[in-house]
PDB file of C-alpha atoms and ligand atoms in Angstrom:
ATOM      1  CA  MET A 696      -0.116  -0.261   0.325  1.00 60.00           C
ATOM      2  CA  ARG A 697       1.372   3.076  -0.963  1.00 62.00           C
ATOM      3  CA  VAL A 698       1.679   5.792   1.946  1.00 59.00           C
ATOM      4  CA  VAL A 699       0.924   9.386   0.981  1.00 62.00           C
ATOM      5  CA  ALA A 700       2.613  12.078   3.453  1.00 72.00           C
ATOM      6  CA  GLU A 701      -0.097  14.412   4.924  1.00 88.00           C
ATOM      7  CA  ARG A 702       0.334  17.871   3.850  1.00 92.00           C
ATOM      8  CA  THR A 703       0.569  20.572   6.677  1.00 93.00           C
ATOM      9  CA  PRO A 704      -0.359  24.261   5.939  1.00 93.00           C
ATOM     10  CA  VAL A 705       2.991  26.596   5.940  1.00 95.00           C
ATOM     11  CA  ALA A 706       2.023  30.510   5.660  1.00 96.00           C
ATOM     12  CA  ALA A 707       5.434  32.593   5.654  1.00 98.00           C
ATOM     13  CA  ILE A 708       6.455  36.097   4.850  1.00 98.00           C
ATOM     14  CA  VAL A 709       9.021  35.552   2.155  1.00 98.00           C
ATOM     15  CA  ASN A 710      10.716  38.387   0.589  1.00 97.00           C
ATOM     16  CA  GLY A 711       7.995  40.670   2.364  1.00 97.00           C
ATOM     17  CA  GLU A 712       5.095  38.880   0.556  1.00 97.00           C
ATOM     18  CA  ARG A 713       2.792  36.449   2.500  1.00 98.00           C
ATOM     19  CA  ARG A 714       3.201  32.954   0.949  1.00 97.00           C
ATOM     20  CA  GLU A 715       1.390  30.317   1.699  1.00 94.00           C
ATOM     21  CA  ALA A 716       1.616  26.475   0.442  1.00 92.00           C
ATOM     22  CA  PHE A 717       0.803  23.049   1.881  1.00 94.00           C
ATOM     23  CA  VAL A 718       3.950  20.887   2.305  1.00 95.00           C
ATOM     24  CA  GLU A 719       4.764  17.521   3.220  1.00 95.00           C
ATOM     25  CA  PRO A 720       6.312  17.526   6.738  1.00 94.00           C
ATOM     26  CA  ARG A 721       9.607  16.396   5.549  1.00 94.00           C
ATOM     27  CA  ARG A 722       9.638  19.115   2.697  1.00 96.00           C
ATOM     28  CA  SER A 723      13.166  20.968   3.628  1.00 98.00           C
ATOM     29  CA  LEU A 724      13.072  24.834   3.097  1.00 98.00           C
ATOM     30  CA  ALA A 725      15.463  24.524   0.222  1.00 98.00           C
ATOM     31  CA  ASP A 726      13.050  22.566  -1.655  1.00 97.00           C
ATOM     32  CA  TYR A 727      10.183  24.452  -0.670  1.00 97.00           C
ATOM     33  CA  LEU A 728      12.006  27.810  -1.824  1.00 97.00           C
ATOM     34  CA  ARG A 729      12.837  26.379  -4.648  1.00 97.00           C
ATOM     35  CA  ASP A 730      10.000  24.544  -5.939  1.00 95.00           C
ATOM     36  CA  ASP A 731       6.861  25.041  -4.237  1.00 94.00           C
ATOM     37  CA  LEU A 732       7.289  28.662  -4.704  1.00 95.00           C
ATOM     38  CA  GLY A 733       9.962  28.726  -7.632  1.00 96.00           C
ATOM     39  CA  LEU A 734      12.613  31.242  -5.531  1.00 97.00           C
ATOM     40  CA  THR A 735      15.626  29.347  -7.863  1.00 98.00           C
ATOM     41  CA  GLY A 736      18.337  31.944  -6.161  1.00 97.00           C
ATOM     42  CA  THR A 737      18.448  29.645  -3.569  1.00 98.00           C
ATOM     43  CA  HIS A 738      21.255  27.463  -4.734  1.00 98.00           C
ATOM     44  CA  VAL A 739      21.305  23.597  -3.115  1.00 98.00           C
ATOM     45  CA  GLY A 740      25.116  22.151  -3.219  1.00 97.00           C
ATOM     46  CA  CYS A 741      25.752  19.535  -0.288  1.00 97.00           C
ATOM     47  CA  GLU A 742      22.637  19.081   1.130  1.00 97.00           C
ATOM     48  CA  HIS A 743      24.468  18.233   4.041  1.00 96.00           C
ATOM     49  CA  GLY A 744      24.529  21.395   5.787  1.00 97.00           C
ATOM     50  CA  VAL A 745      28.495  22.141   4.505  1.00 97.00           C
ATOM     51  CA  CYS A 746      29.046  24.039   1.582  1.00 98.00           C
ATOM     52  CA  GLY A 747      26.580  27.059   2.707  1.00 98.00           C
ATOM     53  CA  ALA A 748      25.372  27.638  -0.788  1.00 98.00           C
ATOM     54  CA  CYS A 749      21.662  27.313   0.384  1.00 98.00           C
ATOM     55  CA  THR A 750      22.202  29.892   3.457  1.00 98.00           C
ATOM     56  CA  VAL A 751      19.033  32.597   3.587  1.00 98.00           C
ATOM     57  CA  LEU A 752      17.761  34.452   6.746  1.00 98.00           C
ATOM     58  CA  VAL A 753      14.985  33.307   9.194  1.00 98.00           C
ATOM     59  CA  ASN A 754      13.861  36.291  10.903  1.00 98.00           C
ATOM     60  CA  ASP A 755      17.362  37.885  10.078  1.00 97.00           C
ATOM     61  CA  ARG A 756      19.511  35.207  11.045  1.00 98.00           C
ATOM     62  CA  SER A 757      21.322  32.972   8.513  1.00 98.00           C
ATOM     63  CA  VAL A 758      19.912  29.191   8.330  1.00 98.00           C
ATOM     64  CA  ARG A 759      21.283  26.435   5.982  1.00 98.00           C
ATOM     65  CA  SER A 760      17.848  25.828   4.147  1.00 98.00           C
ATOM     66  CA  CYS A 761      18.817  22.274   2.976  1.00 98.00           C
ATOM     67  CA  LEU A 762      18.638  21.579   6.746  1.00 98.00           C
ATOM     68  CA  MET A 763      15.443  23.162   7.854  1.00 98.00           C
ATOM     69  CA  PHE A 764      11.860  22.028   7.265  1.00 98.00           C
ATOM     70  CA  ALA A 765       9.823  24.119   5.455  1.00 98.00           C
ATOM     71  CA  VAL A 766       7.196  23.589   8.350  1.00 97.00           C
ATOM     72  CA  GLN A 767       9.520  25.519  10.668  1.00 98.00           C
ATOM     73  CA  VAL A 768       9.131  28.809   8.873  1.00 98.00           C
ATOM     74  CA  ASN A 769       5.317  28.614   9.258  1.00 97.00           C
ATOM     75  CA  GLY A 770       4.931  32.267  10.261  1.00 97.00           C
ATOM     76  CA  GLN A 771       8.527  33.282  10.124  1.00 98.00           C
ATOM     77  CA  LYS A 772      10.380  35.943   8.223  1.00 98.00           C
ATOM     78  CA  VAL A 773      12.264  34.419   5.252  1.00 98.00           C
ATOM     79  CA  LEU A 774      14.656  36.439   2.892  1.00 98.00           C
ATOM     80  CA  THR A 775      15.752  35.125  -0.238  1.00 98.00           C
ATOM     81  CA  VAL A 776      18.399  36.578  -2.240  1.00 97.00           C
ATOM     82  CA  GLU A 777      15.603  37.524  -4.645  1.00 96.00           C
ATOM     83  CA  GLY A 778      14.312  39.856  -1.556  1.00 96.00           C
ATOM     84  CA  LEU A 779      17.979  40.712  -1.588  1.00 93.00           C
ATOM     85  CA  GLY A 780      17.492  42.905  -4.919  1.00 80.00           C
ATOM     86  CA  ALA A 781      14.064  43.743  -5.250  1.00 75.00           C
ATOM     87  CA  ASP A 782      14.625  47.377  -5.638  1.00 81.00           C
ATOM     88  CA  GLY A 783      17.834  47.436  -8.117  1.00 90.00           C
ATOM     89  CA  LEU A 784      21.066  46.070  -6.831  1.00 95.00           C
ATOM     90  CA  HIS A 785      21.827  45.830  -3.085  1.00 96.00           C
ATOM     91  CA  PRO A 786      25.295  47.574  -1.762  1.00 96.00           C
ATOM     92  CA  LEU A 787      26.377  44.001  -1.554  1.00 98.00           C
ATOM     93  CA  GLN A 788      25.810  42.861  -4.891  1.00 97.00           C
ATOM     94  CA  GLN A 789      26.691  45.881  -6.241  1.00 97.00           C
ATOM     95  CA  ALA A 790      30.213  45.316  -4.271  1.00 98.00           C
ATOM     96  CA  PHE A 791      30.463  42.253  -5.699  1.00 98.00           C
ATOM     97  CA  HIS A 792      30.104  43.083  -8.996  1.00 97.00           C
ATOM     98  CA  GLU A 793      32.455  45.831  -8.805  1.00 97.00           C
ATOM     99  CA  HIS A 794      35.319  43.848  -7.222  1.00 98.00           C
ATOM    100  CA  HIS A 795      34.540  41.031  -9.267  1.00 97.00           C
ATOM    101  CA  ALA A 796      33.475  38.726  -6.280  1.00 98.00           C
ATOM    102  CA  LEU A 797      31.912  35.867  -8.231  1.00 97.00           C
ATOM    103  CA  GLN A 798      33.172  33.293 -11.116  1.00 97.00           C
ATOM    104  CA  CYS A 799      30.537  30.880 -11.779  1.00 98.00           C
ATOM    105  CA  GLY A 800      28.192  32.323  -9.248  1.00 97.00           C
ATOM    106  CA  PHE A 801      26.845  29.172  -7.648  1.00 98.00           C
ATOM    107  CA  CYS A 802      28.104  30.205  -3.815  1.00 98.00           C
ATOM    108  CA  THR A 803      27.107  33.967  -4.339  1.00 98.00           C
ATOM    109  CA  PRO A 804      23.293  34.177  -3.020  1.00 98.00           C
ATOM    110  CA  GLY A 805      24.390  32.341  -0.178  1.00 98.00           C
ATOM    111  CA  MET A 806      27.539  34.033   0.472  1.00 98.00           C
ATOM    112  CA  LEU A 807      25.586  37.121   0.080  1.00 98.00           C
ATOM    113  CA  LEU A 808      22.783  36.605   2.769  1.00 98.00           C
ATOM    114  CA  SER A 809      25.822  35.528   5.112  1.00 98.00           C
ATOM    115  CA  ALA A 810      27.867  38.759   4.153  1.00 98.00           C
ATOM    116  CA  LEU A 811      24.404  40.843   4.819  1.00 98.00           C
ATOM    117  CA  GLU A 812      23.750  39.118   8.535  1.00 98.00           C
ATOM    118  CA  LEU A 813      27.194  39.947   9.251  1.00 98.00           C
ATOM    119  CA  LEU A 814      26.886  43.602   8.323  1.00 98.00           C
ATOM    120  CA  GLN A 815      23.791  43.710  10.557  1.00 97.00           C
ATOM    121  CA  ILE A 816      25.377  42.554  13.360  1.00 97.00           C
ATOM    122  CA  ASN A 817      28.551  44.089  12.547  1.00 98.00           C
ATOM    123  CA  PRO A 818      28.278  46.811   9.965  1.00 97.00           C
ATOM    124  CA  THR A 819      32.298  47.965  10.315  1.00 97.00           C
ATOM    125  CA  PRO A 820      33.726  44.624  10.211  1.00 98.00           C
ATOM    126  CA  THR A 821      37.595  43.981  10.056  1.00 98.00           C
ATOM    127  CA  GLU A 822      38.812  41.992   7.296  1.00 98.00           C
ATOM    128  CA  ASP A 823      39.297  38.986   9.423  1.00 98.00           C
ATOM    129  CA  GLU A 824      36.153  39.073  10.864  1.00 98.00           C
ATOM    130  CA  VAL A 825      34.563  38.925   7.444  1.00 98.00           C
ATOM    131  CA  ARG A 826      36.368  35.576   6.918  1.00 98.00           C
ATOM    132  CA  ARG A 827      35.073  34.330  10.092  1.00 98.00           C
ATOM    133  CA  GLY A 828      31.437  35.685   9.495  1.00 97.00           C
ATOM    134  CA  LEU A 829      31.778  33.974   5.521  1.00 98.00           C
ATOM    135  CA  ALA A 830      33.541  30.725   7.006  1.00 97.00           C
ATOM    136  CA  GLY A 831      30.311  28.529   6.381  1.00 97.00           C
ATOM    137  CA  ASN A 832      30.173  29.457   2.804  1.00 98.00           C
ATOM    138  CA  LEU A 833      32.320  27.643   0.696  1.00 98.00           C
ATOM    139  CA  CYS A 834      33.208  28.604  -2.548  1.00 98.00           C
ATOM    140  CA  MET A 835      35.296  26.572  -5.763  1.00 96.00           C
ATOM    141  CA  CYS A 836      36.516  29.515  -7.625  1.00 97.00           C
ATOM    142  CA  THR A 837      37.543  32.672  -6.460  1.00 95.00           C
ATOM    143  CA  GLY A 838      39.989  31.673  -3.603  1.00 95.00           C
ATOM    144  CA  TYR A 839      37.614  34.356  -1.704  1.00 97.00           C
ATOM    145  CA  VAL A 840      40.234  37.319  -1.645  1.00 98.00           C
ATOM    146  CA  ASN A 841      37.605  39.404  -3.943  1.00 98.00           C
ATOM    147  CA  ILE A 842      34.567  38.228  -1.726  1.00 98.00           C
ATOM    148  CA  VAL A 843      36.546  39.685   1.125  1.00 98.00           C
ATOM    149  CA  ARG A 844      37.284  42.637  -0.481  1.00 98.00           C
ATOM    150  CA  ALA A 845      33.346  43.407  -1.680  1.00 98.00           C
ATOM    151  CA  VAL A 846      31.839  43.073   1.826  1.00 98.00           C
ATOM    152  CA  LEU A 847      34.523  45.177   3.290  1.00 98.00           C
ATOM    153  CA  ALA A 848      33.900  47.662   0.200  1.00 98.00           C
ATOM    154  CA  ALA A 849      29.909  47.377   0.542  1.00 98.00           C
ATOM    155  CA  ALA A 850      30.609  48.170   4.518  1.00 97.00           C
ATOM    156  CA  ALA A 851      32.407  51.049   3.818  1.00 96.00           C
ATOM    157  CA  THR A 852      29.730  52.152   1.443  1.00 90.00           C
ATOM    158  CA  ALA A 853      26.926  52.174   4.151  1.00 79.00           C
ATOM    159  CA  SER A 854      28.864  53.343   7.074  1.00 73.00           C
TER     160      SER A 854
HETATM  161  S1  FES B2272      23.500  22.781   0.460  1.00 56.88           S
HETATM  162 FE1  FES B2272      22.725  23.572   2.431  1.00 56.88          FE
HETATM  163  S2  FES B2272      24.687  23.632   3.174  1.00 56.88           S
HETATM  164 FE2  FES B2272      25.050  22.907   1.204  1.00 56.88          FE
HETATM  165  S1  FES B2273      32.164  31.840  -7.642  1.00 56.88           S
HETATM  166 FE1  FES B2273      31.837  29.562  -7.876  1.00 56.88          FE
HETATM  167  S2  FES B2273      31.467  28.403  -6.478  1.00 56.88           S
HETATM  168 FE2  FES B2273      32.047  30.555  -5.661  1.00 56.88          FE
END
């Protein structure tokens, strides 16, 4: 006999908009964002909480969306990279562009959201603090130097 998992209603504020869906209790937040809401800017790499590609903000705190269940964001506020650039390029996106802080771009959405969390907590970080703040986000391409430069430049622009 085929067992069909019951679906649970989830209502969250995603990028400033109330979004509702019925999801299986085991559905990851990453799959909910990408497949149910069409927000494919959140990338999925390792699916084990290691690479940081799937990082989004829930109530202004970074989370690995591959390790969270969608039902856990019921009633919460979620920010994905699509919400970051809603009104033109965010200063962090502009700085990544100007400092050539991406190559393939796979890590970039997660990097941007981790950097945003860092700057919200510490608007004037040192280089070491930026490196520590982004330590959970892996990049296969850039060697990190230009990413760190971009985050420092965005911080300088904002301060
Ligand atoms: S895909 Fe979530 S941490 Fe790698
Ligand atoms: S730019 Fe390719 S993984 Fe970071």
